[in-house]
Coordinates of C-alpha atoms and ligand atoms in Angstrom, one line a residue:
X109 CA -36.1 12.2 -6.4
X110 CA -37.5 10.2 -9.3
X111 CA -40.5 11.7 -11.1
X112 CA -42.7 9.2 -12.9
X113 CA -45.0 11.1 -15.3
X114 CA -48.1 9.0 -16.2
X115 CA -49.9 6.4 -14.1
X116 CA -50.8 4.1 -17.0
X117 CA -49.4 0.6 -17.5
X118 CA -45.8 1.8 -18.2
X119 CA -45.8 4.3 -15.3
X120 CA -47.3 1.9 -12.8
X121 CA -44.8 -0.8 -13.7
X122 CA -41.9 1.7 -13.5
X123 CA -43.2 2.8 -10.1
X124 CA -43.2 -0.8 -8.8
X125 CA -39.6 -1.2 -9.8
X126 CA -38.5 2.2 -8.4
X127 CA -40.3 1.5 -5.1
X128 CA -38.2 -1.7 -4.7
X129 CA -35.1 0.5 -4.3
X130 CA -36.2 3.9 -3.0
X131 CA -39.1 5.7 -1.5
X132 CA -37.9 9.0 -3.0
X133 CA -40.3 9.1 -5.9
X134 CA -43.6 10.6 -7.0
X135 CA -46.1 9.3 -9.6
X136 CA -47.8 12.2 -11.5
X137 CA -50.9 11.9 -13.5
X138 CA -53.1 14.7 -14.8
X139 CA -55.8 12.7 -16.5
X140 CA -58.4 10.0 -15.7
X141 CA -56.8 7.2 -13.7
X142 CA -57.2 3.5 -14.4
X143 CA -55.0 3.1 -17.5
X144 CA -55.8 3.4 -21.2
X145 CA -55.9 -0.4 -21.5
X146 CA -58.6 -0.9 -18.9
X147 CA -60.6 2.3 -19.5
X148 CA -60.7 2.8 -23.3
X149 CA -58.4 0.3 -24.8
X150 CA -57.6 -3.5 -24.8
X151 CA -60.3 -4.5 -22.3
X152 CA -63.6 -2.7 -23.3
X153 CA -62.8 -3.4 -27.0
X154 CA -62.5 -7.1 -26.3
X155 CA -65.8 -7.1 -24.4
X156 CA -67.8 -5.5 -27.2
X157 CA -66.0 -7.8 -29.7
X158 CA -67.0 -10.8 -27.7
X159 CA -70.7 -9.8 -27.7
X160 CA -70.5 -9.1 -31.4
X161 CA -68.8 -12.5 -32.3
X162 CA -71.3 -14.3 -30.1
X163 CA -74.3 -12.6 -31.7
X164 CA -72.9 -13.1 -35.2
X165 CA -72.6 -16.9 -34.8
X166 CA -76.3 -17.0 -35.5
X167 CA -75.6 -16.6 -39.2
X168 CA -74.5 -20.3 -39.1
X169 CA -77.4 -21.6 -37.0
X170 CA -79.6 -22.6 -39.9
X171 CA -76.8 -24.6 -41.6
X172 CA -76.1 -26.3 -38.3
X173 CA -79.7 -27.2 -37.8
X174 CA -80.3 -24.7 -35.0
X175 CA -83.6 -23.0 -35.6
X176 CA -84.9 -19.6 -34.4
X177 CA -81.7 -17.6 -34.8
X178 CA -83.6 -15.0 -36.8
X179 CA -85.6 -14.1 -33.6
X180 CA -82.4 -13.0 -31.8
X181 CA -81.8 -9.3 -31.5
X182 CA -79.4 -6.9 -29.9
X183 CA -80.4 -4.4 -27.2
X184 CA -77.8 -1.8 -28.1
X185 CA -78.2 0.1 -24.9
X186 CA -77.8 -3.1 -22.8
X187 CA -74.7 -4.0 -24.8
X188 CA -73.0 -0.7 -24.0
X189 CA -74.1 -1.0 -20.3
X190 CA -72.5 -4.5 -20.2
X191 CA -69.3 -3.1 -21.8
X192 CA -69.1 -0.3 -19.2
X193 CA -69.9 -2.7 -16.3
X194 CA -66.9 -4.9 -17.2
X195 CA -64.8 -1.8 -18.0
X196 CA -65.5 -0.5 -14.5
X197 CA -64.6 -3.9 -13.0
X198 CA -61.2 -3.8 -14.8
X199 CA -60.5 -0.1 -13.9
X200 CA -61.5 -0.6 -10.3
X201 CA -58.9 -3.4 -10.1
X202 CA -56.3 -0.9 -11.2
X203 CA -57.5 1.8 -8.9
X204 CA -57.5 -0.6 -5.9
X205 CA -53.8 -1.3 -6.5
X206 CA -53.1 2.4 -6.0
X207 CA -54.1 2.2 -2.3
X208 CA -50.6 1.1 -1.2
X209 CA -48.9 4.2 -2.6
X210 CA -51.7 6.8 -2.6
X211 CA -49.5 9.4 -0.8
X212 CA -47.0 9.2 -3.7
X213 CA -49.6 10.2 -6.4
X214 CA -49.8 13.8 -7.5
X215 CA -53.0 14.4 -9.6
X216 CA -51.7 17.2 -11.8
X217 CA -50.4 17.7 -15.4
X218 CA -46.7 17.9 -15.7
X219 CA -44.6 20.0 -18.0
X220 CA -40.8 20.6 -18.1
X221 CA -39.4 23.9 -17.1
X222 CA -35.7 22.8 -17.3
X223 CA -33.7 19.6 -17.2
X224 CA -34.4 19.0 -13.5
X225 CA -37.6 21.0 -12.8
X226 CA -41.2 20.2 -13.6
X227 CA -44.2 22.5 -13.4
X228 CA -47.2 20.8 -11.9
X229 CA -50.0 23.2 -12.6
X230 CA -48.2 26.0 -10.7
X231 CA -46.2 24.0 -8.3
X232 CA -42.5 23.3 -8.9
X233 CA -40.9 19.9 -8.5
X234 CA -37.2 19.4 -8.6
X235 CA -36.1 15.9 -9.7
X236 CA -32.9 14.0 -10.3
X237 CA -34.4 11.5 -12.8
X238 CA -37.7 11.4 -14.7
X239 CA -39.6 8.6 -16.4
X240 CA -41.9 9.9 -19.1
X241 CA -44.8 7.4 -19.5
X242 CA -47.6 9.7 -20.8
X243 CA -49.2 7.3 -23.3
X244 CA -50.8 8.2 -26.6
X245 CA -54.0 9.7 -27.9
X246 CA -56.2 9.2 -31.0
X247 CA -55.3 11.4 -34.0
X248 CA -58.0 13.7 -35.4
X249 CA -56.9 15.8 -38.4
X250 CA -57.3 19.5 -37.6
X251 CA -59.5 19.9 -40.7
X252 CA -62.0 17.4 -39.3
X253 CA -62.4 19.2 -36.0
X254 CA -65.4 21.2 -37.4
X255 CA -67.3 18.0 -37.6
X256 CA -66.5 17.0 -34.0
X257 CA -70.1 16.6 -32.9
X258 CA -70.4 13.7 -35.4
X259 CA -67.0 12.2 -34.6
X260 CA -66.1 9.5 -32.0
X261 CA -62.6 8.3 -31.0
X262 CA -61.8 5.4 -28.7
X263 CA -61.7 7.9 -25.9
X264 CA -65.5 8.4 -26.1
X265 CA -66.7 5.3 -28.0
X266 CA -67.3 3.2 -24.9
X267 CA -69.2 6.1 -23.2
X268 CA -71.9 6.1 -26.0
X269 CA -75.1 5.3 -24.2
X270 CA -76.5 3.7 -27.3
X271 CA -74.9 2.7 -30.6
X272 CA -76.2 4.8 -33.5
X273 CA -78.1 3.3 -36.5
X274 CA -75.2 4.0 -38.9
X275 CA -71.5 4.5 -38.4
X276 CA -68.4 4.9 -40.5
X277 CA -65.1 3.6 -39.2
X278 CA -62.2 5.4 -40.8
X279 CA -58.9 3.5 -40.6
X280 CA -58.3 -0.2 -41.3
X281 CA -55.6 -0.7 -38.7
X282 CA -55.9 -2.9 -35.6
X283 CA -58.4 -0.6 -33.8
X284 CA -60.5 0.2 -36.9
X285 CA -60.9 -3.4 -37.9
X286 CA -61.7 -4.7 -34.3
X287 CA -64.3 -2.0 -33.6
X288 CA -65.5 -2.0 -37.2
X289 CA -66.2 -5.7 -37.2
X290 CA -67.8 -5.4 -33.8
X291 CA -70.2 -2.7 -35.0
X292 CA -70.9 -4.7 -38.2
X293 CA -71.7 -7.9 -36.4
X294 CA -73.9 -6.1 -33.9
X295 CA -76.1 -5.1 -36.8
X296 CA -75.1 -1.4 -37.1
X297 CA -75.1 -0.1 -40.6
X298 CA -71.3 0.0 -40.8
X299 CA -69.0 1.4 -43.5
X300 CA -65.3 0.7 -43.0
X301 CA -63.0 3.1 -44.9
X302 CA -59.3 3.1 -45.3
X303 CA -56.3 3.1 -47.5
X304 CA -55.3 0.1 -49.6
X305 CA -52.2 -1.6 -48.2
X306 CA -51.7 -3.2 -44.8
X307 CA -54.8 -4.2 -42.8
X308 CA -55.1 -4.9 -39.0
X309 CA -51.3 -5.0 -38.5
X310 CA -50.6 -7.5 -41.2
X311 CA -47.6 -6.8 -43.5
X312 CA -47.4 -9.8 -45.9
X313 CA -48.9 -8.9 -49.3
X314 CA -50.4 -12.3 -49.6
X315 CA -52.0 -12.2 -46.1
X316 CA -53.3 -8.7 -46.8
X317 CA -54.8 -10.0 -50.1
X318 CA -56.5 -12.8 -48.2
X319 CA -57.9 -10.3 -45.6
X320 CA -59.3 -8.3 -48.4
X321 CA -60.8 -11.3 -50.2
X322 CA -62.4 -13.0 -47.3
X323 CA -62.9 -10.5 -44.5
X324 CA -63.7 -7.3 -46.5
X325 CA -66.0 -9.2 -48.8
X326 CA -68.2 -10.0 -45.9
X327 CA -68.4 -6.4 -44.7
X328 CA -69.0 -3.0 -46.3
X329 CA -65.4 -1.8 -46.9
X330 CA -64.4 1.1 -49.2
X331 CA -60.8 1.5 -50.0
X332 CA -59.6 5.1 -50.4
X333 CA -58.9 8.3 -48.6
X334 CA -61.9 9.6 -46.6
X335 CA -62.8 13.3 -46.8
X336 CA -65.3 14.8 -44.4
X337 CA -67.6 17.0 -46.5
X338 CA -70.5 18.4 -44.6
X339 CA -73.5 17.7 -42.3
X340 CA -76.6 17.0 -44.4
X341 CA -80.0 18.5 -43.9
X342 CA -81.0 15.2 -42.2
X343 CA -78.1 15.7 -39.7
X344 CA -75.9 13.0 -41.2
X345 CA -72.1 13.3 -41.6
X346 CA -71.3 13.2 -45.3
X347 CA -68.0 11.4 -46.2
X348 CA -66.5 11.3 -49.7
X349 CA -64.3 8.4 -50.7
X350 CA -63.1 8.4 -54.3
X351 CA -66.3 9.1 -56.3
X352 CA -68.6 7.7 -53.6
X353 CA -70.4 9.4 -50.7
X354 CA -71.7 7.9 -47.5
X355 CA -74.1 9.5 -45.0
X356 CA -73.7 8.3 -41.4
X357 CA -74.8 9.2 -37.9
X358 CA -71.3 9.1 -36.5
X359 CA -67.8 8.3 -37.7
X360 CA -65.2 6.5 -35.5
X361 CA -61.8 8.0 -36.3
X362 CA -59.2 5.2 -36.0
X363 CA -56.4 6.5 -38.3
X364 CA -53.7 6.2 -35.6
X365 CA -52.5 7.4 -32.3
X366 CA -49.8 10.0 -31.4
X367 CA -47.5 10.0 -28.4
X368 CA -48.6 12.4 -25.6
X369 CA -45.6 14.6 -25.7
X370 CA -46.8 18.1 -26.7
X371 CA -48.1 19.1 -23.3
X372 CA -44.8 18.2 -21.7
X373 CA -43.0 21.2 -23.3
X374 CA -40.0 19.1 -24.1
X375 CA -38.7 21.9 -26.2
X376 CA -37.8 23.7 -23.0
X377 CA -35.1 21.2 -22.5
X378 CA -34.0 21.1 -26.1
X379 CA -35.9 18.1 -27.3
X380 CA -38.3 18.0 -30.3
X381 CA -40.5 15.4 -32.0
X382 CA -40.3 11.9 -30.6
X383 CA -37.0 11.7 -28.8
X384 CA -34.7 8.7 -29.7
X385 CA -34.2 6.2 -26.9
X386 CA -31.8 3.4 -26.1
X387 CA -34.2 0.5 -25.9
X388 CA -32.0 -1.5 -23.5
X389 CA -32.5 1.2 -20.8
X390 CA -35.3 3.4 -22.2
X391 CA -33.0 6.4 -21.6
X392 CA -33.4 9.3 -24.0
X393 CA -30.4 9.8 -26.3
X394 CA -28.0 12.4 -24.7
X395 CA -30.3 12.7 -21.7
X396 CA -29.3 9.8 -19.4
X397 CA -31.5 11.0 -16.5
X398 CA -34.7 11.0 -18.7
X399 CA -36.5 7.8 -19.7
X400 CA -39.3 7.4 -22.2
X401 CA -41.5 4.3 -21.9
X402 CA -44.8 2.9 -23.3
X403 CA -46.9 4.4 -26.0
X404 CA -45.2 7.7 -25.4
X405 CA -42.1 6.6 -27.4
X406 CA -44.2 5.3 -30.3
X407 CA -42.1 2.2 -30.8
X408 CA -44.5 -0.7 -30.1
X409 CA -47.8 0.7 -28.7
X410 CA -49.0 -2.5 -27.0
X411 CA -49.9 -3.3 -23.5
X412 CA -47.2 -5.9 -22.7
X413 CA -44.5 -3.7 -24.3
X414 CA -45.6 -0.7 -22.2
X415 CA -45.3 -2.9 -19.1
X416 CA -41.8 -4.2 -20.1
X417 CA -40.6 -0.8 -21.0
X418 CA -41.9 0.6 -17.7
X419 CA -40.0 -2.2 -16.0
X420 CA -36.8 -1.4 -17.8
X421 CA -37.1 2.4 -17.2
X422 CA -37.9 1.8 -13.5
X423 CA -34.9 -0.5 -13.1
X424 CA -32.6 1.9 -14.9
X425 CA -33.8 5.0 -13.1
X426 CA -33.6 3.5 -9.6
X427 CA -30.2 1.9 -9.8
X428 CA -26.8 3.4 -9.9
X429 CA -25.2 0.4 -11.7
X430 CA -25.9 0.4 -15.4
X431 CA -28.8 -1.9 -16.5
X432 CA -29.4 -3.4 -19.9
X433 CA -32.4 -5.5 -21.0
X434 CA -33.4 -7.2 -24.2
X435 CA -37.0 -6.8 -25.3
X436 CA -39.0 -9.9 -25.8
X437 CA -39.8 -11.6 -29.1
X438 CA -42.4 -9.3 -30.8
X439 CA -46.0 -10.4 -31.0
X440 CA -49.2 -8.7 -32.0
X441 CA -52.8 -9.8 -32.2
X442 CA -55.9 -8.3 -33.7
X443 CA -58.9 -9.9 -32.3
X444 CA -61.1 -9.9 -35.4
X445 CA -62.6 -13.2 -36.5
X446 CA -60.4 -14.6 -38.0
X447 CA -57.6 -13.2 -35.9
X448 CA -54.8 -11.3 -37.6
X449 CA -51.5 -11.9 -35.8
X450 CA -47.7 -12.0 -36.0
X451 CA -44.9 -13.5 -34.1
X452 CA -41.2 -12.6 -34.4
X453 CA -40.2 -10.8 -37.6
X454 CA -43.1 -10.0 -39.9
X455 CA -42.7 -10.2 -43.7
X456 CA -42.1 -6.4 -43.9
X457 CA -39.5 -6.5 -41.1
X458 CA -37.5 -9.3 -42.9
X459 CA -37.6 -7.3 -46.2
X460 CA -36.6 -4.0 -44.6
X461 CA -33.7 -5.7 -42.7
X462 CA -32.6 -7.6 -45.9
X463 CA -32.8 -10.9 -44.1
X464 CA -32.7 -14.0 -46.3
X465 CA -35.8 -16.1 -45.6
X466 CA -38.1 -18.7 -47.1
X467 CA -41.9 -18.9 -46.6
X468 CA -44.1 -21.8 -45.8
X469 CA -47.9 -21.3 -46.0
X470 CA -51.1 -23.0 -45.3
X471 CA -54.7 -22.2 -46.2
X472 CA -57.4 -22.6 -43.5
X473 CA -60.1 -23.2 -46.1
X474 CA -60.0 -27.0 -45.8
X475 CA -58.5 -27.2 -42.3
X476 CA -60.5 -29.9 -40.5
X477 CA -61.2 -28.2 -37.1
X478 CA -61.8 -24.8 -38.7
X479 CA -64.3 -26.5 -41.1
X480 CA -66.1 -28.2 -38.2
X481 CA -66.4 -24.8 -36.5
X482 CA -67.5 -23.1 -39.7
X483 CA -64.5 -20.8 -39.2
X484 CA -62.5 -22.0 -42.2
X485 CA -61.1 -18.8 -43.6
X486 CA -57.6 -17.5 -43.8
X487 CA -53.9 -18.2 -44.3
X488 CA -50.8 -18.8 -42.2
X489 CA -47.3 -17.9 -43.3
X490 CA -44.1 -18.9 -41.5
X491 CA -40.7 -17.5 -42.2
X492 CA -37.5 -19.4 -41.7
X493 CA -33.8 -19.1 -42.4
X494 CA -33.0 -21.2 -45.5
X495 CA -29.5 -22.2 -44.1
X496 CA -30.1 -22.8 -40.4
X497 CA -33.8 -23.6 -40.6
X498 CA -34.3 -21.3 -37.6
X499 CA -37.8 -19.9 -37.3
X500 CA -37.7 -16.2 -37.9
X501 CA -41.3 -15.1 -37.7
X502 CA -44.9 -15.7 -38.8
X503 CA -48.0 -13.9 -39.9
X504 CA -51.5 -15.2 -39.4
X505 CA -55.0 -14.5 -40.7
X506 CA -56.6 -17.4 -39.0
X507 CA -59.1 -18.6 -36.4
X508 CA -57.3 -19.2 -33.0
X509 CA -54.2 -17.3 -34.2
X510 CA -54.1 -15.6 -30.7
X511 CA -52.9 -19.0 -29.4
X512 CA -50.7 -20.0 -32.3
X513 CA -48.9 -16.6 -32.2
X514 CA -47.9 -17.4 -28.7
X515 CA -46.6 -20.9 -29.5
X516 CA -44.5 -19.5 -32.3
X517 CA -43.2 -16.5 -30.4
X518 CA -42.1 -18.8 -27.5
X519 CA -40.4 -21.1 -30.0
X520 CA -38.6 -18.1 -31.7
X521 CA -37.4 -17.0 -28.3
X522 CA -36.0 -20.4 -27.7
X523 CA -34.3 -20.2 -31.2
X524 CA -36.0 -23.4 -32.4
X525 CA -35.7 -24.6 -35.9
X526 CA -38.6 -25.6 -38.1
X527 CA -37.5 -29.2 -37.7
X528 CA -37.6 -28.8 -33.8
X529 CA -41.2 -27.6 -34.0
X530 CA -42.2 -30.5 -36.2
X531 CA -41.0 -33.0 -33.6
X532 CA -43.6 -31.5 -31.2
X533 CA -47.0 -33.3 -30.7
X534 CA -50.0 -31.9 -32.5
X535 CA -53.4 -33.2 -31.3
X536 CA -56.2 -34.0 -33.7
X537 CA -58.3 -32.2 -34.7
X538 CA -57.0 -28.7 -33.8
X539 CA -56.4 -25.6 -35.8
X540 CA -52.7 -25.9 -34.9
X541 CA -52.5 -28.7 -37.5
X542 CA -52.9 -25.9 -40.0
X543 CA -49.8 -24.4 -38.5
X544 CA -48.0 -27.7 -38.9
X545 CA -48.9 -27.7 -42.6
X546 CA -47.2 -24.4 -43.0
X547 CA -44.2 -25.6 -41.0
X548 CA -44.0 -28.8 -43.2
X549 CA -44.2 -26.5 -46.3
X550 CA -41.3 -24.4 -45.2
X551 CA -39.3 -27.5 -44.1
X552 CA -39.7 -29.0 -47.6
X553 CA -38.0 -25.9 -49.0
X554 CA -34.9 -26.2 -46.7
X555 CA -32.0 -28.1 -48.2
X556 CA -31.0 -30.8 -45.6
X557 CA -28.3 -33.4 -45.9
X558 CA -30.8 -36.1 -45.0
X559 CA -34.5 -36.3 -44.8
X560 CA -35.5 -34.9 -41.4
X561 CA -37.9 -37.2 -39.6
X562 CA -40.6 -35.7 -37.3
X563 CA -40.0 -38.5 -34.8
X564 CA -36.7 -39.0 -33.0
X565 CA -35.0 -42.4 -33.5
X566 CA -34.6 -44.5 -30.3
X567 CA -30.8 -43.9 -30.3
X568 CA -31.4 -40.1 -30.1
X569 CA -31.3 -38.5 -26.6
X570 CA -34.7 -36.9 -26.0
X571 CA -34.8 -33.9 -23.7
X572 CA -37.3 -34.6 -20.9
X573 CA -38.8 -37.7 -22.6
X574 CA -38.5 -40.2 -19.7
X575 CA -42.2 -40.6 -19.0
Ligands
FAD898 C1 -59.1 0.7 -28.5 C2 -57.8 0.1 -28.1 C3 -57.6 -1.2 -28.1 C4 -56.4 -1.7 -27.7 N1 -56.2 -3.1 -27.6 C5 -55.0 -3.6 -27.2 C6 -54.8 -5.0 -27.1 O1 -55.8 -5.8 -27.4 N2 -53.6 -5.5 -26.8 C7 -52.6 -4.6 -26.5 O2 -51.5 -5.1 -26.2 N3 -52.7 -3.3 -26.6 C8 -53.9 -2.8 -26.9 N4 -54.1 -1.4 -27.0 C9 -52.9 -0.5 -26.7 C10 -52.7 -0.4 -25.2 O3 -53.9 0.0 -24.6 C11 -51.6 0.6 -24.9 O4 -50.4 0.2 -25.6 C12 -51.2 0.8 -23.4 O5 -52.4 1.1 -22.7 C13 -50.2 2.0 -23.3 O6 -49.9 2.2 -21.9 P1 -49.1 3.4 -21.4 O7 -48.7 3.2 -20.0 O8 -48.0 3.7 -22.4 O9 -50.1 4.7 -21.5 P2 -51.5 5.0 -20.7 O10 -52.1 3.8 -20.1 O11 -52.3 5.8 -21.7 O12 -51.0 6.0 -19.5 C14 -50.5 7.3 -19.8 C15 -50.9 8.2 -18.6 O13 -50.2 9.4 -18.7 C16 -51.0 10.5 -18.3 N5 -50.5 11.7 -18.8 C17 -50.4 12.1 -20.1 N6 -49.8 13.3 -20.2 C18 -49.6 13.7 -19.0 C19 -48.9 14.9 -18.4 N7 -48.5 15.9 -19.2 N8 -48.8 15.0 -17.1 C20 -49.3 14.0 -16.3 N9 -49.8 12.9 -16.7 C21 -50.0 12.7 -18.1 C22 -52.4 10.1 -18.8 O14 -53.4 10.7 -18.0 C23 -52.4 8.5 -18.6 O15 -53.0 8.2 -17.4 C24 -55.3 -0.8 -27.3 C25 -55.5 0.5 -27.4 C26 -56.7 1.0 -27.8 C27 -56.9 2.5 -27.8

């Protein structure tokens, strides 16, 4: 018997792989079904951001000769209804997919009694192997709980019937910046608060400076540690940051997420904290019959990673022969405007791993297509090996980075060099030409025996170029 704990993205993918081999499994979930991504994560956040970006475009209308933009307004209740309507569409798609294995689902919370027994709210389940895919939850510091009536997390944000007049967003990571920008662009009086350092998943100091300069200057951002002080006589939440105070209707707490492990009582089987895993099988160190996949292991809390890790855990749990998988090239995208993104190794990863690298960069300020779109903000950095010219990674703060991050991640997977990439076609005018500028910059810093041409000579054999 294989027990899969958690019917989110990781658990559902693990189930699919297990079911290819055996019918001797159960899928246990004690919370709301439909996955975090579709219910309260990736999807509803992208819906509200889309509405916000579309509405915000009006700030350019006068410049572009479009009149009447000042008469546009946001119906906050209708916006939230729209978000929920699409959210329901995404979750119902997930729920429909459960029909084929409904009889395998146990709607209960699981906790460990010993290495082969689970307690399912009073019922015992004996298992041979278990895949733990219990996801993660927003962190709220214990000291802030007394202000809970004024706090919102992503678990309840999308349930708000109407957006309040004023909101603070505490945390300048991916979720804080995405939802903070959405609120700001929708015309909510928004204060973003967070620590100085890395913003929206970026790690390069220069990219972070650029984010600070051109994104934060357009919004109300206060850098520092937030302290929740009191509820004012007017019923507002009072937040202190450095020597400033802000009074808001609600605060969205986006200071991070923690793996959902506490309720599992892992201490009953001698595990504490976040167990270490072998990423090639997802098996927990010294517990080869237990696997930990998705946000629950805290490694890369992203949807496609949860899905891949569920796949690996499902394959490993269902098969007797040993399995071993590589993870894909890392990639992350924050859907702010401009996007913040990375492919392969980020600046910080390269530094931490002591990898020798050189950087090519390109500003988007005068990039033709970005100028035409009035989206000309940002910077791209690409990192390459100075000896082999192999592309190692990139960080973006750029319009359309969601697409360029894919192009570079795919090229890194294929072990392409900077020179290989420069032989690829670039249409004009596209934002990708800005990426080419960064590639040319890094290429110019690589010592080569002869000048590398971007076009192959006739004598050279061209892969697939027989059109
Ligand atoms: C606002 C927001 C925006 C995001 N945007 C993006 C994005 O744009 N792109 C991206 O890649 N990622 C994004 N993410 C992250 C992404 O949503 C997660 O990485 C992914 O959903 C994790 O999937 P999972 O299977 O690990 O967990 P989940 O989908 O959370 O599944 C875990 C399941 O385990 C169940 N469970 C927990 N404990 C127990 C227990 N003891 N017993 C039984 N069942 C239990 C829960 O009820 C839940 O159903 C976002 C997240 C948030 C919050």
